[in-house]
PDB file of C-alpha atoms and ligand atoms in Angstrom:
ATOM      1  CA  UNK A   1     132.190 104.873  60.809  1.00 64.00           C
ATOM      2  CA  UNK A   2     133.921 101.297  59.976  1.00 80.00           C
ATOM      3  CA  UNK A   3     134.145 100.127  56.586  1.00 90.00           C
ATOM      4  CA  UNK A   4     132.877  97.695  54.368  1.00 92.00           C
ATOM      5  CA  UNK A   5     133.849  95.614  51.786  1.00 94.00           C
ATOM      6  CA  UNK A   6     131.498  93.371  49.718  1.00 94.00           C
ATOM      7  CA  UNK A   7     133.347  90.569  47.540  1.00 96.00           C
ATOM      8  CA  UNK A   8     131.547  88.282  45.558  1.00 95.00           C
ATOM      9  CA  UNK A   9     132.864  84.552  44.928  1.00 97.00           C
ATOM     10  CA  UNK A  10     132.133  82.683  41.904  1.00 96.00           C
ATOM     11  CA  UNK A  11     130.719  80.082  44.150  1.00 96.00           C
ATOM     12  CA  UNK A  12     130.089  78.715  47.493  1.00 96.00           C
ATOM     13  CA  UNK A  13     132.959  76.971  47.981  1.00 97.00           C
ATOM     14  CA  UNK A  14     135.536  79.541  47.439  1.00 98.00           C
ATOM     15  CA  UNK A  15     133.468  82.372  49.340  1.00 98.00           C
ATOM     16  CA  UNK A  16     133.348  79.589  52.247  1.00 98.00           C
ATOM     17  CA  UNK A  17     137.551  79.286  51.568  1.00 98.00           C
ATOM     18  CA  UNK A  18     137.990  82.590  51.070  1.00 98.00           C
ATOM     19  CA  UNK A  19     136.114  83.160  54.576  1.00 98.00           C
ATOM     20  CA  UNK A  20     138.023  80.368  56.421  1.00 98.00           C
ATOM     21  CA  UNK A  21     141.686  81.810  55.513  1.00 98.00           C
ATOM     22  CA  UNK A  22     140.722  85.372  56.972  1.00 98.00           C
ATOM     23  CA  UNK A  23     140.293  83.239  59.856  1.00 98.00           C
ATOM     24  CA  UNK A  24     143.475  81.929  59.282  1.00 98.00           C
ATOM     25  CA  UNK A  25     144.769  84.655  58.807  1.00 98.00           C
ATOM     26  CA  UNK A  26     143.435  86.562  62.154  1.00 98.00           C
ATOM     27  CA  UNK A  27     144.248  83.987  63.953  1.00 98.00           C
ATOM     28  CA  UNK A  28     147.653  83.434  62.803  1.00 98.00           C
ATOM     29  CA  UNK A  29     148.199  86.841  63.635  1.00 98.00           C
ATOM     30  CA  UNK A  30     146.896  86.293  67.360  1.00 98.00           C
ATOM     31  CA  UNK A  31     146.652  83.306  68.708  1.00 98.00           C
ATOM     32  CA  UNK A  32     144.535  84.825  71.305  1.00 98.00           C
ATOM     33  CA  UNK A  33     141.589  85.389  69.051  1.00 98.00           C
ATOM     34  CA  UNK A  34     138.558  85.889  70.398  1.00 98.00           C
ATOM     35  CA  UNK A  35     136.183  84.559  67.609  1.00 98.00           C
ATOM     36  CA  UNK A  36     132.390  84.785  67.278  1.00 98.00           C
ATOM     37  CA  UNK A  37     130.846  81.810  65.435  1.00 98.00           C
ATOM     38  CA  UNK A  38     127.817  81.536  63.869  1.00 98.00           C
ATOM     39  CA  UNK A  39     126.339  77.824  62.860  1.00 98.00           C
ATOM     40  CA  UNK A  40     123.691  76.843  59.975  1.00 95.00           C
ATOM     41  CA  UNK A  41     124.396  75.381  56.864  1.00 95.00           C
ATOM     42  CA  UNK A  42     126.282  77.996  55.454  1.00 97.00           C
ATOM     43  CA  UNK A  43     128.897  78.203  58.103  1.00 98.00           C
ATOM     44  CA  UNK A  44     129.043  74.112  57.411  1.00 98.00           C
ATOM     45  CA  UNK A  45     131.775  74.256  54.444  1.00 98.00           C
ATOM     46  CA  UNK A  46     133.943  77.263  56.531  1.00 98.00           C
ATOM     47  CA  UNK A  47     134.165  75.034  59.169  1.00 98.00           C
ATOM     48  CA  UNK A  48     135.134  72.059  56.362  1.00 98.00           C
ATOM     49  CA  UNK A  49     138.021  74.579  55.289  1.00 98.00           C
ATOM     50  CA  UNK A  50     138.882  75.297  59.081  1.00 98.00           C
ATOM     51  CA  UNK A  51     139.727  71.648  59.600  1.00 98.00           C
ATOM     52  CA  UNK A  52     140.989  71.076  56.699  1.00 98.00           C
ATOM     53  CA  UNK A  53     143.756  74.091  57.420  1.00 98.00           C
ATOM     54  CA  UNK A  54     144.501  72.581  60.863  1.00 98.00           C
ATOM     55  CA  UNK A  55     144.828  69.145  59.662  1.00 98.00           C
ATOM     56  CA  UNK A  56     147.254  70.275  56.255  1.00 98.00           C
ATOM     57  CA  UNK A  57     149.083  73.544  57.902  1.00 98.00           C
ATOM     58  CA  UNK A  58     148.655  73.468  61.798  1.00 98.00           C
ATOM     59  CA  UNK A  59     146.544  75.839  61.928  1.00 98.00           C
ATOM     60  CA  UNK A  60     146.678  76.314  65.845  1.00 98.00           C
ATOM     61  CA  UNK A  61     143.481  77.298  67.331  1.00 98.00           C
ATOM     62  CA  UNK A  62     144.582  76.071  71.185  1.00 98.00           C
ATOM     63  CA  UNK A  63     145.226  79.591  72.669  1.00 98.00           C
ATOM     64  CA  UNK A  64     141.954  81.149  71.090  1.00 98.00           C
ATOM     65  CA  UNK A  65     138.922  81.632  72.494  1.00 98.00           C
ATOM     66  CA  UNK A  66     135.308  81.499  70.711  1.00 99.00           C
ATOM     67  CA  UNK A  67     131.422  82.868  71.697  1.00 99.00           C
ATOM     68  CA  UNK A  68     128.631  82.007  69.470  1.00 98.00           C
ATOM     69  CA  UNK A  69     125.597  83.804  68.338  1.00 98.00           C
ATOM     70  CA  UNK A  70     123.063  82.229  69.853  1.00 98.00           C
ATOM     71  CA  UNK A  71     121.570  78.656  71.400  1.00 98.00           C
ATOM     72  CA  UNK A  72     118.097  77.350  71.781  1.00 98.00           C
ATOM     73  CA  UNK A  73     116.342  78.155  74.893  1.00 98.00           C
ATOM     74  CA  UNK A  74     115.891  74.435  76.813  1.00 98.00           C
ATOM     75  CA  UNK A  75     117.793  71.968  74.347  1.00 98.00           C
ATOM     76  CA  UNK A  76     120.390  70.115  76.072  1.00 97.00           C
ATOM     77  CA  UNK A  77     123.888  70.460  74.328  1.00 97.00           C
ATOM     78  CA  UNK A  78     123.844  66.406  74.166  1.00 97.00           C
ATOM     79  CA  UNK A  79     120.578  66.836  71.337  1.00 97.00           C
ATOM     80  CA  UNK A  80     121.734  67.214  67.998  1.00 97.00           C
ATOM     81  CA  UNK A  81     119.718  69.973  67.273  1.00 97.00           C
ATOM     82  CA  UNK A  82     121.457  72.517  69.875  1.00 98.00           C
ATOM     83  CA  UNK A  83     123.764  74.303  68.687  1.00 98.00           C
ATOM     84  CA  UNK A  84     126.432  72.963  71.279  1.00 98.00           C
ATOM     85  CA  UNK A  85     126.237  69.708  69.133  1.00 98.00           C
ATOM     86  CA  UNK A  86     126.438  71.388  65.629  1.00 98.00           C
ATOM     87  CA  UNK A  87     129.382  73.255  67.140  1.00 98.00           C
ATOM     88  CA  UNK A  88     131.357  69.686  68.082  1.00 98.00           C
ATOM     89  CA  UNK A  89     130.690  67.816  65.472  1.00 98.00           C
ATOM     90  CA  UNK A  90     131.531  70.268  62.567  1.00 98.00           C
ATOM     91  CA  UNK A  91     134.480  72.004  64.321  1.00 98.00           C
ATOM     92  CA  UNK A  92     135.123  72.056  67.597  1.00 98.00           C
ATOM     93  CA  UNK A  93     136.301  68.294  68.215  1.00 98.00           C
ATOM     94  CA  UNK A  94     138.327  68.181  64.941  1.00 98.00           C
ATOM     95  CA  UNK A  95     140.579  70.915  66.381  1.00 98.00           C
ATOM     96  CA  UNK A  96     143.045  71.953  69.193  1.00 98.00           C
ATOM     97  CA  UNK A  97     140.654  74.251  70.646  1.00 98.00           C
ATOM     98  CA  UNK A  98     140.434  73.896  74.510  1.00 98.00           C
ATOM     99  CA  UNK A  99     136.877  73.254  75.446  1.00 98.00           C
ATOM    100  CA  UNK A 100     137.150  75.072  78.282  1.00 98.00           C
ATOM    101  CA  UNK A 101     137.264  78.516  75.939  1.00 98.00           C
ATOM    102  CA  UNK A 102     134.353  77.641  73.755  1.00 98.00           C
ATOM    103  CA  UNK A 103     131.431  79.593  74.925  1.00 98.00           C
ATOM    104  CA  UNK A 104     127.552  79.199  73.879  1.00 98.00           C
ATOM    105  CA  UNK A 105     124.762  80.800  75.718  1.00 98.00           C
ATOM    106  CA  UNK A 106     123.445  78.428  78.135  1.00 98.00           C
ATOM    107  CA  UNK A 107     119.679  77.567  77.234  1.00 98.00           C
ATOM    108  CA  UNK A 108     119.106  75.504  79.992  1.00 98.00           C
ATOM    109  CA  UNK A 109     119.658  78.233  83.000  1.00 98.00           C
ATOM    110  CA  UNK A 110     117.283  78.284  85.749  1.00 98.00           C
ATOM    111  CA  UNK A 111     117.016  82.297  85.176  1.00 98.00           C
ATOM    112  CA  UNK A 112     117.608  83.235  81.062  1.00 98.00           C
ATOM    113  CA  UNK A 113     117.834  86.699  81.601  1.00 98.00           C
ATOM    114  CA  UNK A 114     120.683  86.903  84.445  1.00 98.00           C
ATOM    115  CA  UNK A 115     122.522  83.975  81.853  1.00 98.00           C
ATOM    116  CA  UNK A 116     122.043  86.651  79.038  1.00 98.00           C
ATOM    117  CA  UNK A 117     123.946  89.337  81.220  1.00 98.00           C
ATOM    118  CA  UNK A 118     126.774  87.182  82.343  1.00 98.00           C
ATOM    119  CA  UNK A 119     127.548  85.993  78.515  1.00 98.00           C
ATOM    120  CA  UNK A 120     127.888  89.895  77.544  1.00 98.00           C
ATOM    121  CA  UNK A 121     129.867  89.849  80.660  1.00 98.00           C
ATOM    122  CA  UNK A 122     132.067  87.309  79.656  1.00 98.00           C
ATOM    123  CA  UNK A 123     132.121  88.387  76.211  1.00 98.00           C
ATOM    124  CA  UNK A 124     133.698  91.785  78.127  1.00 98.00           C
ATOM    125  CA  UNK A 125     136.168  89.717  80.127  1.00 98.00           C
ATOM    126  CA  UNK A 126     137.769  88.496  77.150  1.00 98.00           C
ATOM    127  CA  UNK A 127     137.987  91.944  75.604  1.00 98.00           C
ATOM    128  CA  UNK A 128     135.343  91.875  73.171  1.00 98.00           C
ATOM    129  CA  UNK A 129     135.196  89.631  69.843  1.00 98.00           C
ATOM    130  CA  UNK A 130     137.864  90.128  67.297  1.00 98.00           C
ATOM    131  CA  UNK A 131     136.444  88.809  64.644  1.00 98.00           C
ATOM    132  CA  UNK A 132     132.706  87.655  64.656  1.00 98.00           C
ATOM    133  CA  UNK A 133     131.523  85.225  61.818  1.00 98.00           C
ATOM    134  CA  UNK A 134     127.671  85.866  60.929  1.00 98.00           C
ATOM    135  CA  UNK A 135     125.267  84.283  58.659  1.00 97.00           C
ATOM    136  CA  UNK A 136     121.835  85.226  57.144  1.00 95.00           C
ATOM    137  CA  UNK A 137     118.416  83.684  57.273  1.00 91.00           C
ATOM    138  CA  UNK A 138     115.796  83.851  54.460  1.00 87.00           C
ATOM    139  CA  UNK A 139     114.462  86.270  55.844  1.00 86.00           C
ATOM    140  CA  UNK A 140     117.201  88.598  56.888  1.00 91.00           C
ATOM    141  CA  UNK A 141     117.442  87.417  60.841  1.00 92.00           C
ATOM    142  CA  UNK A 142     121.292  87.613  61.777  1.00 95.00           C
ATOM    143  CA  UNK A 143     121.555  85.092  65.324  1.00 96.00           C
ATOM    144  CA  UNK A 144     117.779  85.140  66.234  1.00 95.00           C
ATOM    145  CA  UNK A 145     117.904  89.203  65.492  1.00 95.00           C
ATOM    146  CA  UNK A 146     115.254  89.634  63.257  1.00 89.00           C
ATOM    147  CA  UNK A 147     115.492  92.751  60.399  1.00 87.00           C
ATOM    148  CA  UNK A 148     114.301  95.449  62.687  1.00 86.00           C
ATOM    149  CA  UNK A 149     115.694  94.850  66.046  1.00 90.00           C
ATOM    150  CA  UNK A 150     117.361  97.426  68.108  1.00 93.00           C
ATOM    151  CA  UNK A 151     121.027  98.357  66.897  1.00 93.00           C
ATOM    152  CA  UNK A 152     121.818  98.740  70.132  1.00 95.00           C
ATOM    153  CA  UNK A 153     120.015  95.484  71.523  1.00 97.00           C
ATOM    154  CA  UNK A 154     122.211  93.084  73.812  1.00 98.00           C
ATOM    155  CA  UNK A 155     122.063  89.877  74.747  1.00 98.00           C
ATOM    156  CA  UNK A 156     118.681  88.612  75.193  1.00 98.00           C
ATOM    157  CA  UNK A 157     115.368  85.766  74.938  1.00 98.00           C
ATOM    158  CA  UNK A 158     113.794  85.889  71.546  1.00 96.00           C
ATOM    159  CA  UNK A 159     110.580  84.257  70.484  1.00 95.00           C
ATOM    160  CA  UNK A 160     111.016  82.742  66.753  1.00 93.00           C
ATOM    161  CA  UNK A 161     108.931  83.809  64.693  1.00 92.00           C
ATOM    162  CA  UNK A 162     106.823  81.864  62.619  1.00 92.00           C
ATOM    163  CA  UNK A 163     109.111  82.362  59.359  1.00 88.00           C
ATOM    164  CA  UNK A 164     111.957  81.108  61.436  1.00 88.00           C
ATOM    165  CA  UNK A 165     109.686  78.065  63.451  1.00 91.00           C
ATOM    166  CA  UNK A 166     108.989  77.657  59.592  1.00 90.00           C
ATOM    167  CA  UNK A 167     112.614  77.642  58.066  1.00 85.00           C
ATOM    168  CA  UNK A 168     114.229  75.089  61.161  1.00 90.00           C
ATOM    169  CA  UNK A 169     111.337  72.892  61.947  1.00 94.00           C
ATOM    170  CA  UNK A 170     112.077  70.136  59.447  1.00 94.00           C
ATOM    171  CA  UNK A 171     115.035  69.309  61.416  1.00 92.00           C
ATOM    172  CA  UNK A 172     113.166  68.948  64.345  1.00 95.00           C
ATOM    173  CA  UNK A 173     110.569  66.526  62.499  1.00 95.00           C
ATOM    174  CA  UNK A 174     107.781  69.682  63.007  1.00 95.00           C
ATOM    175  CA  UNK A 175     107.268  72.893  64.725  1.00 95.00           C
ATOM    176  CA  UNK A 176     105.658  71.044  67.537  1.00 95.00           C
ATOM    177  CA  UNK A 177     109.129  69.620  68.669  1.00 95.00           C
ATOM    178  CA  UNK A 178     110.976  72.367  68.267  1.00 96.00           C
ATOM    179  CA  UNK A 179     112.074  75.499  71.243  1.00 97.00           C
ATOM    180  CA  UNK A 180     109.969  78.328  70.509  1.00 97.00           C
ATOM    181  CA  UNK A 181     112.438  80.633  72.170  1.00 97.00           C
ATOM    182  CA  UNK A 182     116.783  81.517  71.724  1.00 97.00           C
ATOM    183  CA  UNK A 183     119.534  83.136  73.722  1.00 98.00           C
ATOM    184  CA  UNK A 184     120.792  85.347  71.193  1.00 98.00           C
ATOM    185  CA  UNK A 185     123.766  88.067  70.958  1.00 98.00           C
ATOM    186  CA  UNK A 186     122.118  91.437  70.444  1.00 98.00           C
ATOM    187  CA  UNK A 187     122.835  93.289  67.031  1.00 97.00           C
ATOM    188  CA  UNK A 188     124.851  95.994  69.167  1.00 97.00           C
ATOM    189  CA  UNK A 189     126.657  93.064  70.549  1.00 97.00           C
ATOM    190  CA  UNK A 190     127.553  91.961  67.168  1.00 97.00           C
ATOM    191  CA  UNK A 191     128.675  95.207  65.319  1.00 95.00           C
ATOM    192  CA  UNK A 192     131.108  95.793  68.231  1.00 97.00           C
ATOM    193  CA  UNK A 193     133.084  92.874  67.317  1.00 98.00           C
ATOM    194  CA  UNK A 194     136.256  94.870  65.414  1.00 97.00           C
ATOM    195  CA  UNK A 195     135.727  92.683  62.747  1.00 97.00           C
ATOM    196  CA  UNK A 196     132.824  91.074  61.622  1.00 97.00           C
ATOM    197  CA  UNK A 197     132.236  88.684  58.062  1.00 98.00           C
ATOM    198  CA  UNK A 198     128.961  87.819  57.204  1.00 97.00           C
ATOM    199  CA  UNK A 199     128.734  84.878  54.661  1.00 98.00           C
ATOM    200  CA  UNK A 200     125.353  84.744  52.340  1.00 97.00           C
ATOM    201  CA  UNK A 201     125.476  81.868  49.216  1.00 96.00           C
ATOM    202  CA  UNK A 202     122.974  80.593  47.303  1.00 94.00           C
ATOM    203  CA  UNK A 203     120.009  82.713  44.810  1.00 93.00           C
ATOM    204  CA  UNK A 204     117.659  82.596  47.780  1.00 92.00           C
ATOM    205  CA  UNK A 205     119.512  84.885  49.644  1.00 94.00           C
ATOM    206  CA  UNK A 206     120.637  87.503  46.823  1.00 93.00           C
ATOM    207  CA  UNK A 207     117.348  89.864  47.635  1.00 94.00           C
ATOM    208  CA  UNK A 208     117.645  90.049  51.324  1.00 91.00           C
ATOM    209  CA  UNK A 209     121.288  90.546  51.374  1.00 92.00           C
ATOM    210  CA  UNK A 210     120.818  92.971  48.704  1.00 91.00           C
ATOM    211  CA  UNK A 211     118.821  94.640  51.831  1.00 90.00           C
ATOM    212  CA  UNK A 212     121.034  94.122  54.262  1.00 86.00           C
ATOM    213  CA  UNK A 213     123.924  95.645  52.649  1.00 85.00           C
TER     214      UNK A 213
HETATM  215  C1  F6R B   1     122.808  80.731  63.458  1.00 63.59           C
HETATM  216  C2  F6R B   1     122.585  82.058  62.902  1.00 63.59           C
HETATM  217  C3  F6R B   1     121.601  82.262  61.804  1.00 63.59           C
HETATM  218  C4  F6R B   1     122.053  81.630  60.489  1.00 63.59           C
HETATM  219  C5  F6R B   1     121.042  81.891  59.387  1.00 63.59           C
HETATM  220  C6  F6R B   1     121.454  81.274  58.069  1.00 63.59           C
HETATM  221  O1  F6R B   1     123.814  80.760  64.462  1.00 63.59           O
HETATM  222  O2  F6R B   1     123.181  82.960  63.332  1.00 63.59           O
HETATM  223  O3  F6R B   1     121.413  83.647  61.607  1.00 63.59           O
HETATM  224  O4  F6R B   1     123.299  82.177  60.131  1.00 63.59           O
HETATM  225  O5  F6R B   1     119.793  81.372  59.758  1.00 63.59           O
HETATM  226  O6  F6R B   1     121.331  79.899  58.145  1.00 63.59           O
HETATM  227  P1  F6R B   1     121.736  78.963  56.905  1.00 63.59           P
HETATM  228  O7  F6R B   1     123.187  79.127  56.720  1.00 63.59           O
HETATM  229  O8  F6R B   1     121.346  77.589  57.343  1.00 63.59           O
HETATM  230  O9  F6R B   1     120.954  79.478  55.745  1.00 63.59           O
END
């Protein structure tokens, strides 16, 4: 059984600071980090403090390699509601990370299911996640896992349910424009990184982290 910590911030800034220098401080220690990212607002200001380090200490993120939760199923990574293009424009081209090592499912493969196998494959290939940053929706989803799926569940296509379509339809303009299916890690793929942070801020999430936990 791993252990767990829980440490509570006076705010959202310093639990988003205090998140983005054990970062720092993983990847200082290898530069060959494999990190899992997760996006949403909350993950917003850790990727602020990420920059920030790499622009004030050098923080070097050029030898690391990253895999993220999850990607909408049919968005292409040029619309700014894929998580490709969340990924660029908060972190990815404000740092020394080679593109070529930043991984998100693809949502646009001709067959979803064999493109879920090869990212667990991949994920395999580059011995497993070191440290994987997660957040938590409303309504306790982790990725597109939602509270009761599978601990052991992999890679896969999730429909959204109707409290998610709810939660991320206003920045589509309405449900109607918005995927109705992910590519999302699995929860087993998850809790094998060695390392894994989950970030909650904010009174709305007290209750279902409160769960979680
Ligand atoms: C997205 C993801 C989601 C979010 C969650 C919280 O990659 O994994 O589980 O972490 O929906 O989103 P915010 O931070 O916008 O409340």
């Amino acid at each position: 059984m791993r252990a767990m910590e829980v440490i509570i911030q006076p705010n959202q800034e310093a639990a988003a600071a205090l998140v983005a220098r054990i970062v720092a401080h993983d990847l200082r220690a290898n530069p060959h980090l494999v990190l899992g990212l997760a996006t949403g607002s909350t993950m917003e200001c850790v990727y602020r403090h990420l920059v920030r380090l790499h622009q004030t200490e050098k923080l070097d993120f050029s030898l690391c390699s990253t895999f993220n939760l999850d990607e909408y199923v049919g968005l292409f990574p040029s619309d700014p509601n894929s998580y490709r293009h969340y990924m660029e424009r908060h972190l990815f081209r404000h740092v020394n990370v080679d593109p070529r090592n930043t991984h998100l499912p693809n949502g646009l493969a001709s067959d979803l299911d064999a493109e879920c196998r090869q990212y667990e494959a991949m994920i395999q290939r580059f011995g497993g996640i070191d440290l994987q940053l997660v957040g938590i929706g409303k309504a306790g989803h982790i990725g597109f896992n939602e509270p009761l799926s599978a601990l052991r569940s992999r890679t896969r296509v999730k429909a959204l349910t109707p409290t998610t379509m709810k939660q991320n339809a206003p920045l589509f303009g309405g449900e109607d424009k918005m995927p109705r299916r992910a590519i999302t890690m699995g929860v087993g793929t998850i809790i094998e990184a060695r390392r894994c942070v989950l970030l909650a801020t904010g009174s709305s999430k007290a209750d279902v982290l409160a769960q979680a936990v």
